CSV table of C-alpha atoms in Angstrom, one decimal:
chain,number,residue,atom,x,y,z
A,1,MET,CA,-27.3,-20.8,41.9
A,2,ASP,CA,-26.3,-24.3,39.7
A,3,PHE,CA,-23.9,-22.9,36.8
A,4,GLU,CA,-23.1,-26.3,34.9
A,5,ASN,CA,-27.0,-25.8,33.8
A,6,HIS,CA,-27.1,-21.7,33.5
A,7,LYS,CA,-26.1,-20.1,30.9
A,8,ARG,CA,-22.9,-18.2,31.9
A,9,GLN,CA,-23.3,-14.4,30.8
A,10,VAL,CA,-20.4,-12.4,30.3
A,11,LEU,CA,-20.0,-8.7,29.9
A,12,ILE,CA,-16.9,-7.7,28.0
A,13,VAL,CA,-16.1,-3.3,27.9
A,14,VAL,CA,-13.2,-2.4,25.6
A,15,GLU,CA,-13.0,1.4,24.9
A,16,ASN,CA,-10.3,1.9,22.2
A,17,LEU,CA,-11.9,0.2,19.4
A,18,PRO,CA,-15.7,-0.5,17.9
A,19,VAL,CA,-16.8,-3.8,17.8
A,20,PRO,CA,-16.0,-6.0,15.6
A,21,LEU,CA,-13.5,-3.9,14.5
A,22,ASP,CA,-10.9,-4.8,17.1
A,23,ARG,CA,-10.5,-8.0,16.2
A,24,ARG,CA,-8.5,-9.9,19.1
A,25,VAL,CA,-12.3,-8.8,21.0
A,26,TRP,CA,-14.4,-9.9,18.2
A,27,LEU,CA,-12.3,-13.6,18.2
A,28,GLU,CA,-12.8,-13.7,22.2
A,29,ALA,CA,-16.4,-12.8,22.7
A,30,THR,CA,-17.7,-15.1,19.1
A,31,SER,CA,-15.3,-18.2,21.0
A,32,LEU,CA,-17.5,-17.6,23.4
A,33,VAL,CA,-20.4,-17.5,22.4
A,34,GLU,CA,-19.9,-20.9,20.3
A,35,LYS,CA,-19.2,-22.3,24.1
A,36,GLY,CA,-22.4,-21.9,25.1
A,37,TYR,CA,-21.6,-18.6,26.4
A,38,GLN,CA,-24.1,-15.0,26.6
A,39,VAL,CA,-21.6,-12.4,25.0
A,40,SER,CA,-22.6,-9.0,25.8
A,41,VAL,CA,-19.9,-6.2,24.3
A,42,ILE,CA,-19.8,-2.2,25.7
A,43,CYS,CA,-17.8,-0.5,22.8
A,44,PRO,CA,-17.7,3.2,21.0
A,45,MET,CA,-19.4,3.9,17.8
A,46,GLY,CA,-16.9,4.7,15.2
A,47,ARG,CA,-15.5,3.6,11.7
A,48,GLY,CA,-19.0,2.9,10.4
A,49,TRP,CA,-20.4,0.9,13.3
A,50,THR,CA,-22.3,3.7,14.7
A,51,GLU,CA,-25.8,1.3,15.7
A,52,ALA,CA,-26.7,1.7,19.4
A,53,TYR,CA,-27.2,-1.6,19.4
A,54,GLU,CA,-27.0,-4.6,17.7
A,55,GLU,CA,-26.7,-8.1,17.6
A,56,ILE,CA,-24.0,-9.7,15.4
A,57,GLN,CA,-23.3,-13.2,15.3
A,58,ASN,CA,-25.7,-13.7,18.4
A,59,VAL,CA,-22.8,-11.1,20.7
A,60,HIS,CA,-25.4,-8.4,21.5
A,61,ILE,CA,-23.4,-5.3,21.1
A,62,TYR,CA,-24.1,-2.2,22.6
A,63,ARG,CA,-22.5,1.0,21.1
A,64,TYR,CA,-21.9,4.8,23.1
A,65,PRO,CA,-20.9,7.8,21.0
A,66,GLU,CA,-17.4,8.1,19.8
A,67,PRO,CA,-15.8,9.6,22.1
A,68,VAL,CA,-13.8,13.0,21.6
A,69,GLU,CA,-9.9,11.9,20.2
A,70,ALA,CA,-7.6,12.6,22.4
A,71,HIS,CA,-4.7,14.2,20.6
A,72,SER,CA,-2.3,15.6,23.7
A,73,GLY,CA,-2.3,16.2,26.7
A,74,ALA,CA,-3.9,15.4,30.4
A,75,ILE,CA,-7.1,17.7,29.5
A,76,ALA,CA,-8.2,15.6,26.4
A,77,TYR,CA,-7.0,12.5,27.9
A,78,ALA,CA,-9.4,13.5,30.9
A,79,LYS,CA,-12.7,13.9,29.0
A,80,GLU,CA,-12.3,10.8,26.2
A,81,TYR,CA,-11.8,8.9,29.4
A,82,SER,CA,-14.9,10.6,31.7
A,83,HIS,CA,-16.9,9.8,28.5
A,84,PHE,CA,-16.1,6.2,28.6
A,85,LEU,CA,-16.6,5.7,32.3
A,86,TRP,CA,-19.7,8.1,32.4
A,87,HIS,CA,-20.8,5.6,29.2
A,88,MET,CA,-19.6,2.4,30.9
A,89,PHE,CA,-21.4,2.6,33.9
A,90,ARG,CA,-24.7,3.5,31.8
A,91,LEU,CA,-24.3,0.7,29.7
A,92,ALA,CA,-23.8,-1.7,32.3
A,93,ARG,CA,-26.4,-0.9,34.0
A,94,LYS,CA,-28.7,-1.3,30.6
A,95,VAL,CA,-26.9,-5.0,30.3
A,96,ARG,CA,-27.6,-6.0,33.8
A,97,ARG,CA,-31.3,-5.3,33.3
A,98,GLU,CA,-31.5,-6.5,30.5
A,99,ARG,CA,-29.1,-10.0,30.1
A,100,GLY,CA,-27.4,-10.2,33.2
A,101,PHE,CA,-23.3,-11.0,33.6
A,102,GLN,CA,-21.8,-13.1,36.4
A,103,VAL,CA,-17.6,-12.0,35.1
A,104,ILE,CA,-16.7,-8.7,33.6
A,105,HIS,CA,-14.1,-8.9,31.3
A,106,GLY,CA,-11.9,-5.7,30.7
A,107,CYS,CA,-10.2,-4.9,28.2
A,108,ASN,CA,-7.2,-1.9,28.5
A,109,PRO,CA,-6.3,0.9,27.5
A,110,PRO,CA,-7.3,2.6,29.7
A,111,ASP,CA,-6.9,0.5,33.0
A,112,LEU,CA,-9.9,2.0,34.6
A,113,ALA,CA,-12.7,-1.3,34.1
A,114,PHE,CA,-11.7,-1.9,37.6
A,115,LEU,CA,-14.0,0.4,38.4
A,116,LEU,CA,-16.9,-1.0,37.0
A,117,ALA,CA,-15.6,-4.6,38.6
A,118,LEU,CA,-15.8,-2.6,42.1
A,119,ARG,CA,-18.9,-1.4,41.5
A,120,TYR,CA,-20.3,-5.1,40.7
A,121,ARG,CA,-18.1,-7.1,43.0
A,122,LEU,CA,-21.0,-7.2,46.4
A,123,SER,CA,-22.7,-8.7,43.8
A,124,GLY,CA,-20.5,-11.7,43.2
A,125,VAL,CA,-19.8,-10.6,39.8
A,126,ARG,CA,-16.1,-11.5,39.0
A,127,TYR,CA,-13.3,-9.7,37.5
A,128,LEU,CA,-11.0,-10.7,33.9
A,129,PHE,CA,-8.7,-8.5,32.8
A,130,ASP,CA,-7.7,-8.8,29.0
A,131,HIS,CA,-4.5,-6.8,29.4
A,132,HIS,CA,-3.8,-5.7,25.8
A,133,ASP,CA,-1.2,-3.2,26.1
A,134,VAL,CA,0.8,-2.3,29.2
A,135,CYS,CA,-0.3,1.0,30.1
A,136,PRO,CA,2.3,3.0,32.0
A,137,GLU,CA,4.9,1.8,28.6
A,138,LEU,CA,2.3,3.2,26.8
A,139,PHE,CA,2.7,6.3,28.3
A,140,GLU,CA,6.4,6.7,28.4
A,141,ALA,CA,6.6,5.8,24.9
A,142,LYS,CA,4.4,9.0,24.3
A,143,PHE,CA,4.9,11.3,26.5
A,144,GLY,CA,8.2,10.4,28.5
A,145,LYS,CA,8.4,9.8,32.3
A,146,LYS,CA,6.5,12.7,33.4
A,147,GLY,CA,6.4,12.5,37.2
A,148,LEU,CA,2.6,12.7,38.4
A,149,LEU,CA,1.0,11.4,35.5
A,150,HIS,CA,3.1,8.2,35.5
A,151,LYS,CA,2.6,7.7,38.4
A,152,VAL,CA,-0.8,7.9,37.9
A,153,MET,CA,-0.9,5.3,35.2
A,154,LEU,CA,1.1,3.1,37.8
A,155,TRP,CA,-1.6,3.6,40.4
A,156,TRP,CA,-4.0,2.5,37.6
A,157,GLU,CA,-2.4,-0.8,36.8
A,158,ARG,CA,-1.7,-2.1,40.4
A,159,MET,CA,-5.5,-1.6,41.2
A,160,THR,CA,-6.4,-3.5,38.0
A,161,PHE,CA,-4.6,-6.5,38.9
A,162,ALA,CA,-6.1,-6.2,42.5
A,163,CYS,CA,-9.0,-6.0,41.7
A,164,ALA,CA,-8.9,-9.1,38.8
A,165,ASP,CA,-9.6,-12.5,39.9
A,166,VAL,CA,-8.1,-13.5,36.5
A,167,SER,CA,-6.2,-11.8,33.9
A,168,ILE,CA,-5.3,-12.7,30.4
A,169,ALA,CA,-1.9,-11.7,28.8
A,170,THR,CA,-1.0,-11.5,25.2
A,171,ASN,CA,2.3,-13.0,25.6
A,172,GLN,CA,4.7,-14.3,28.2
A,173,SER,CA,6.5,-10.8,29.3
A,174,PHE,CA,2.8,-9.5,29.7
A,175,ARG,CA,2.4,-12.2,31.9
A,176,ARG,CA,5.4,-11.8,33.6
A,177,ILE,CA,4.3,-8.6,34.3
A,178,ALA,CA,1.1,-9.5,35.9
A,179,ILE,CA,3.0,-11.7,37.7
A,180,THR,CA,5.6,-9.8,39.0
A,181,ARG,CA,4.4,-5.9,38.9
A,182,GLY,CA,0.6,-7.0,39.5
A,183,LYS,CA,1.6,-9.4,42.3
A,184,MET,CA,-0.9,-12.3,40.7
A,185,ASP,CA,-1.1,-15.4,41.5
A,186,PRO,CA,0.7,-17.3,38.4
A,187,GLU,CA,-2.1,-20.0,38.5
A,188,ASP,CA,-4.5,-17.0,37.7
A,189,VAL,CA,-2.9,-15.6,34.9
A,190,PHE,CA,-3.0,-16.9,31.1
A,191,VAL,CA,-1.0,-16.4,27.9
A,192,VAL,CA,-4.0,-15.9,25.2
A,193,ARG,CA,-2.2,-14.8,22.1
A,194,SER,CA,-3.5,-12.4,19.2
A,195,ALA,CA,-3.8,-14.3,16.6
A,196,PRO,CA,-5.9,-14.8,13.1
A,197,LYS,CA,-8.4,-17.5,13.0
A,198,LEU,CA,-7.4,-19.7,10.0
A,199,ASP,CA,-10.9,-20.8,8.1
A,200,ASN,CA,-11.7,-16.8,6.7
A,201,PHE,CA,-7.7,-15.8,7.3
A,202,LYS,CA,-6.2,-16.7,3.8
A,203,PRO,CA,-3.4,-16.3,1.6
A,204,GLY,CA,-4.7,-15.2,-2.1
A,205,PRO,CA,-4.4,-13.4,-4.8
A,206,GLY,CA,-6.2,-10.4,-3.4
A,207,LYS,CA,-7.1,-7.2,-5.4
A,208,ARG,CA,-4.7,-6.5,-7.8
A,209,ASP,CA,-5.5,-3.1,-8.2
A,210,TYR,CA,-3.9,-1.9,-5.3
A,211,ARG,CA,-0.6,-3.4,-6.8
A,212,LYS,CA,-0.5,-0.3,-9.2
A,213,GLY,CA,1.4,-2.2,-11.4
A,214,ALA,CA,4.8,-1.8,-9.3
A,215,LYS,CA,7.2,-5.5,-9.2
A,216,THR,CA,7.4,-5.5,-5.7
A,217,VAL,CA,4.3,-4.4,-2.9
A,218,PHE,CA,4.7,-3.7,0.6
A,219,GLY,CA,1.3,-3.6,3.1
A,220,TYR,CA,1.4,-2.1,6.6
A,221,VAL,CA,-2.3,-2.7,8.7
A,222,GLY,CA,-2.5,-1.2,11.9
A,223,VAL,CA,-3.1,2.4,14.0
A,224,ILE,CA,-1.7,5.0,12.8
A,225,GLY,CA,-0.6,7.0,15.2
A,226,GLN,CA,2.3,8.5,17.3
A,227,GLN,CA,4.0,5.5,18.5
A,228,GLU,CA,3.6,2.7,15.2
A,229,GLY,CA,6.6,4.0,13.8
A,230,MET,CA,4.9,5.3,10.5
A,231,ASP,CA,7.7,8.5,10.2
A,232,LEU,CA,10.4,5.8,10.2
A,233,LEU,CA,9.0,3.7,7.8
A,234,VAL,CA,8.6,6.8,5.6
A,235,MET,CA,12.2,7.6,6.0
A,236,ALA,CA,13.2,3.8,4.9
A,237,ALA,CA,11.0,4.5,1.8
A,238,GLU,CA,12.6,7.3,0.9
A,239,HIS,CA,16.0,5.4,1.0
A,240,LEU,CA,15.0,2.2,-0.4
A,241,ILE,CA,13.4,4.4,-3.6
A,242,GLN,CA,15.3,7.6,-3.8
A,243,THR,CA,19.6,6.2,-2.7
A,244,LEU,CA,19.0,2.5,-3.5
A,245,GLY,CA,17.3,3.2,-6.6
A,246,HIS,CA,14.5,1.0,-6.3
A,247,LYS,CA,11.5,2.2,-8.2
A,248,ASP,CA,9.6,-0.2,-9.2
A,249,VAL,CA,7.6,-0.7,-5.6
A,250,HIS,CA,4.7,0.6,-4.1
A,251,PHE,CA,4.0,0.5,-0.4
A,252,VAL,CA,-0.4,-0.1,0.9
A,253,ILE,CA,-0.9,1.2,4.0
A,254,VAL,CA,-4.3,0.1,5.8
A,255,GLY,CA,-5.5,1.6,8.8
A,256,PHE,CA,-7.1,5.0,10.5
A,257,GLY,CA,-5.4,6.9,13.3
A,258,PRO,CA,-4.7,10.6,14.6
A,259,GLN,CA,-1.2,10.9,12.8
A,260,LEU,CA,-2.4,9.9,9.2
A,261,PRO,CA,-2.9,13.3,8.1
A,262,GLU,CA,0.5,14.2,9.3
A,263,VAL,CA,2.2,10.6,7.3
A,264,GLU,CA,0.3,11.2,4.2
A,265,ALA,CA,1.7,15.1,3.8
A,266,ASP,CA,5.5,13.6,5.3
A,267,VAL,CA,5.1,11.4,2.0
A,268,ALA,CA,4.2,14.0,0.1
A,269,SER,CA,7.1,16.6,1.1
A,270,ARG,CA,9.0,14.0,0.6
A,271,GLY,CA,8.2,13.4,-3.5
A,272,LEU,CA,6.6,9.7,-2.8
A,273,SER,CA,2.8,10.0,-3.3
A,274,ASP,CA,3.4,8.1,-6.5
A,275,TYR,CA,4.4,5.1,-4.5
A,276,PHE,CA,1.9,5.1,-1.5
A,277,THR,CA,-1.6,3.8,-1.2
A,278,PHE,CA,-3.8,5.0,1.9
A,279,THR,CA,-6.5,2.3,1.8
A,280,GLY,CA,-8.0,4.1,5.6
A,281,ALA,CA,-9.7,1.3,7.7
A,282,LEU,CA,-10.7,-1.8,6.2
A,283,PHE,CA,-12.4,-4.9,7.9
A,284,GLY,CA,-13.1,-8.6,6.7
A,285,ALA,CA,-12.6,-9.5,3.2
A,286,ASP,CA,-11.8,-6.2,2.4
A,287,MET,CA,-8.4,-6.3,4.5
A,288,LEU,CA,-7.6,-9.2,2.9
A,289,ASP,CA,-8.1,-8.1,-0.6
A,290,ALA,CA,-5.4,-5.4,0.7
A,291,LEU,CA,-2.8,-7.7,2.3
A,292,ASN,CA,-3.1,-10.6,-0.1
A,293,ALA,CA,-1.9,-8.3,-2.9
A,294,THR,CA,1.1,-7.4,-1.1
A,295,ASP,CA,4.7,-9.6,-0.8
A,296,ILE,CA,6.2,-8.6,1.8
A,297,GLY,CA,4.6,-6.9,5.6
A,298,LEU,CA,6.2,-4.1,7.6
A,299,SER,CA,5.9,-3.4,10.6
A,300,PRO,CA,7.6,-0.6,11.6
A,301,ASP,CA,7.3,0.4,15.2
A,302,PRO,CA,10.1,1.7,17.0
A,303,LYS,CA,11.8,-0.2,20.1
A,304,ASN,CA,11.2,1.2,23.2
A,305,ALA,CA,9.9,-0.1,26.3
A,306,MET,CA,6.3,-0.9,25.1
A,307,ASN,CA,7.1,-2.2,22.1
A,308,ASP,CA,9.9,-4.2,23.1
A,309,ILE,CA,7.1,-6.6,24.9
A,310,SER,CA,4.1,-6.2,22.8
A,311,THR,CA,3.0,-8.5,20.3
A,312,MET,CA,2.1,-6.7,17.7
A,313,ASN,CA,-0.8,-8.3,15.3
A,314,LYS,CA,0.4,-7.4,11.9
A,315,VAL,CA,2.8,-9.1,12.1
A,316,MET,CA,0.7,-12.6,13.2
A,317,GLU,CA,-1.6,-11.4,10.2
A,318,TYR,CA,1.7,-11.2,8.0
A,319,MET,CA,2.7,-14.4,8.7
A,320,THR,CA,-0.8,-16.3,8.8
A,321,LEU,CA,-0.9,-15.0,4.9
A,322,GLU,CA,2.9,-16.2,4.3
A,323,LYS,CA,4.3,-13.1,3.9
A,324,PRO,CA,8.1,-12.0,4.8
A,325,VAL,CA,8.4,-9.8,7.6
A,326,VAL,CA,10.7,-6.5,8.0
A,327,GLN,CA,10.6,-5.2,11.7
A,328,PHE,CA,12.4,-3.8,14.3
A,329,ASP,CA,15.0,-6.1,16.1
A,330,LEU,CA,12.1,-6.8,19.4
A,331,THR,CA,12.0,-8.5,21.5
A,332,GLU,CA,8.8,-10.3,21.1
A,333,GLY,CA,8.6,-9.2,17.4
A,334,ARG,CA,11.2,-12.1,17.7
A,335,ALA,CA,9.1,-14.7,20.0
A,336,SER,CA,6.6,-14.5,16.7
A,337,ALA,CA,8.1,-14.4,13.8
A,338,GLU,CA,11.6,-16.3,14.5
A,339,GLU,CA,13.5,-17.3,11.0
A,340,ALA,CA,9.9,-16.0,8.8
A,341,SER,CA,11.3,-11.7,9.5
A,342,LEU,CA,14.6,-10.0,9.3
A,343,TYR,CA,15.2,-7.5,11.8
A,344,ALA,CA,16.6,-4.4,11.4
A,345,LYS,CA,18.6,-2.6,14.0
A,346,ALA,CA,16.6,-0.4,16.5
A,347,ASN,CA,14.9,2.7,14.7
A,348,ASP,CA,17.5,2.7,11.9
A,349,PRO,CA,15.0,3.5,8.9
A,350,VAL,CA,18.7,3.0,6.7
A,351,ASP,CA,18.6,-0.5,8.0
A,352,PHE,CA,15.0,-1.0,7.6
A,353,ALA,CA,15.3,0.3,3.9
A,354,ASP,CA,18.1,-2.5,3.7
A,355,LYS,CA,16.9,-5.7,5.3
A,356,ILE,CA,13.8,-4.5,2.4
A,357,ALA,CA,16.0,-4.5,-0.5
A,358,TRP,CA,17.4,-7.7,0.1
A,359,LEU,CA,13.9,-9.7,0.6
A,360,ILE,CA,13.7,-7.5,-2.8
A,361,ASP,CA,17.2,-9.0,-4.4
A,362,ASN,CA,16.2,-12.4,-2.6
A,363,PRO,CA,12.8,-13.6,-4.1
A,364,GLU,CA,13.4,-17.2,-3.2
A,365,LYS,CA,14.7,-16.9,0.2
A,366,ALA,CA,11.3,-14.2,1.0
A,367,ALA,CA,8.8,-16.7,-0.7
A,368,GLU,CA,10.7,-19.6,1.9
A,369,MET,CA,10.6,-17.2,4.9
A,370,GLY,CA,6.5,-16.4,4.0
A,371,LYS,CA,6.2,-20.2,4.2
A,372,LEU,CA,7.9,-20.6,7.4
A,373,GLY,CA,5.5,-18.0,9.2
A,374,ALA,CA,2.4,-19.6,8.1
A,375,GLN,CA,4.0,-23.2,9.1
A,376,ARG,CA,4.5,-21.9,12.6
A,377,VAL,CA,1.3,-20.1,12.8
A,378,GLN,CA,-0.4,-22.9,11.9
A,379,GLN,CA,1.1,-25.5,14.2
A,380,ASN,CA,1.6,-23.0,17.2
A,381,LEU,CA,0.5,-19.7,16.6
A,382,SER,CA,-3.3,-19.6,15.0
A,383,TRP,CA,-6.6,-18.7,17.1
A,384,GLN,CA,-7.1,-21.9,17.2
A,385,HIS,CA,-4.2,-22.3,19.5
A,386,SER,CA,-5.2,-19.6,21.8
A,387,VAL,CA,-9.6,-20.6,22.6
A,388,PRO,CA,-8.4,-23.4,24.9
A,389,HIS,CA,-6.1,-21.2,27.0
A,390,LEU,CA,-9.1,-18.6,26.7
A,391,LEU,CA,-11.5,-21.1,28.0
A,392,ALA,CA,-9.5,-22.3,31.0
A,393,ALA,CA,-9.1,-18.8,32.1
A,394,TYR,CA,-12.9,-18.6,32.3
A,395,GLU,CA,-13.1,-21.5,33.8
A,396,ARG,CA,-10.9,-20.1,36.4
A,397,ALA,CA,-13.2,-16.8,36.9
A,398,PHE,CA,-16.3,-19.0,36.8
A,399,SER,CA,-14.7,-21.2,39.4
A,400,LYS,CA,-14.1,-18.2,41.6
A,401,GLN,CA,-17.6,-16.8,41.2
A,402,GLU,CA,-19.6,-20.4,42.0
A,403,THR,CA,-16.8,-20.4,45.1
A,404,ARG,CA,-18.1,-17.2,46.6
A,405,ALA,CA,-22.1,-17.8,45.9
A,406,GLU,CA,-21.5,-21.5,47.6
A,407,ALA,CA,-20.0,-19.3,50.8
A,408,ALA,CA,-22.9,-17.0,50.6
A,409,SER,CA,-25.0,-19.3,50.6
A,410,MET,CA,-23.6,-21.3,53.3
A,411,ASN,CA,-23.3,-18.1,55.8
A,412,SER,CA,-26.8,-17.3,54.6
A,413,GLN,CA,-27.9,-20.7,56.2
A,414,ARG,CA,-25.7,-19.9,59.6
A,415,GLY,CA,-27.4,-16.8,59.9
A,416,ARG,CA,-31.3,-18.7,59.7
A,417,THR,CA,-29.5,-21.5,62.3
């Protein structure tokens, strides 16, 4: 097949968020479409995205019923992942029949899309692994190193890298894992950072109702789960308000997740409900309205084996919107924000509150940090800087696909002579 004249067809598979709510996947999909690729996506329903099929901005989205949330335990996860695998294979057959694909772009967690790649490998389909999370470290952060299940996570990761023709990493730490633990050729690993697209993610006044009349407003956006450190944020808020006496403040919490009821209950039990607004899931302009109404971005992700090497999307978004950041001292957190953030002692909510208080007391410095962050995004880290790396990764994957097709053609010709 002449791939230069044939439209390149891609299937993206993601399990943990619907599209277009998954901001990274949506940026990848739409960027590929802009470059002439035909893109199909398999993802779950949820958070208002309930159509089994729809086309948005020329991206063809196939959704399956929302899985049962895995709150705890191996059995719960087994049910969730079995649900995912069944629908992944079912919808891949449908996409293959209706639209076709030459590359499968598998996003983790979980590290199971390699099974789909194996299914279509003999048909010449290449596998591009999009390394969103380090799953063994994610498991460790949630449950500790628990013998067999932790070993299963490591085995899945090894199989994922072994099956991947190309891998894309969100940062240099993930790239090192792909090369060292994953044994991938460095030429097959590309860094594609997660960052906002500047043409539709801009600073502005926001929706002032979110401020509740407070002098200083803090923003949080992201998942509200076990490993995001929301308990530390609430403890920091209590220290800031009750001990340090900063009462003219408000916290705007944008997001959803399994721990949301517990966080709301924790806030109420500490007598802080009047200081918090929980918006639930917001998307697009609604999310911008909330974040732009805030003054300081908070990233309370605790220091652990996973978070220390992960790039937090929220930090990139705060920086893009010219918000100074407070976070714990994480390796990739520093790599992203540099001087645009203050860094609290690892997992210390009192020091986290002290850093927030310093920004309240030094508004000129806080504004300067916000501008430094926005400049850093504009000059080095925005999505426009990631697109060339994404396209290079795809060129690598399709070159392997073409080489395999040519080899098969040559073998076929030899067989006829």
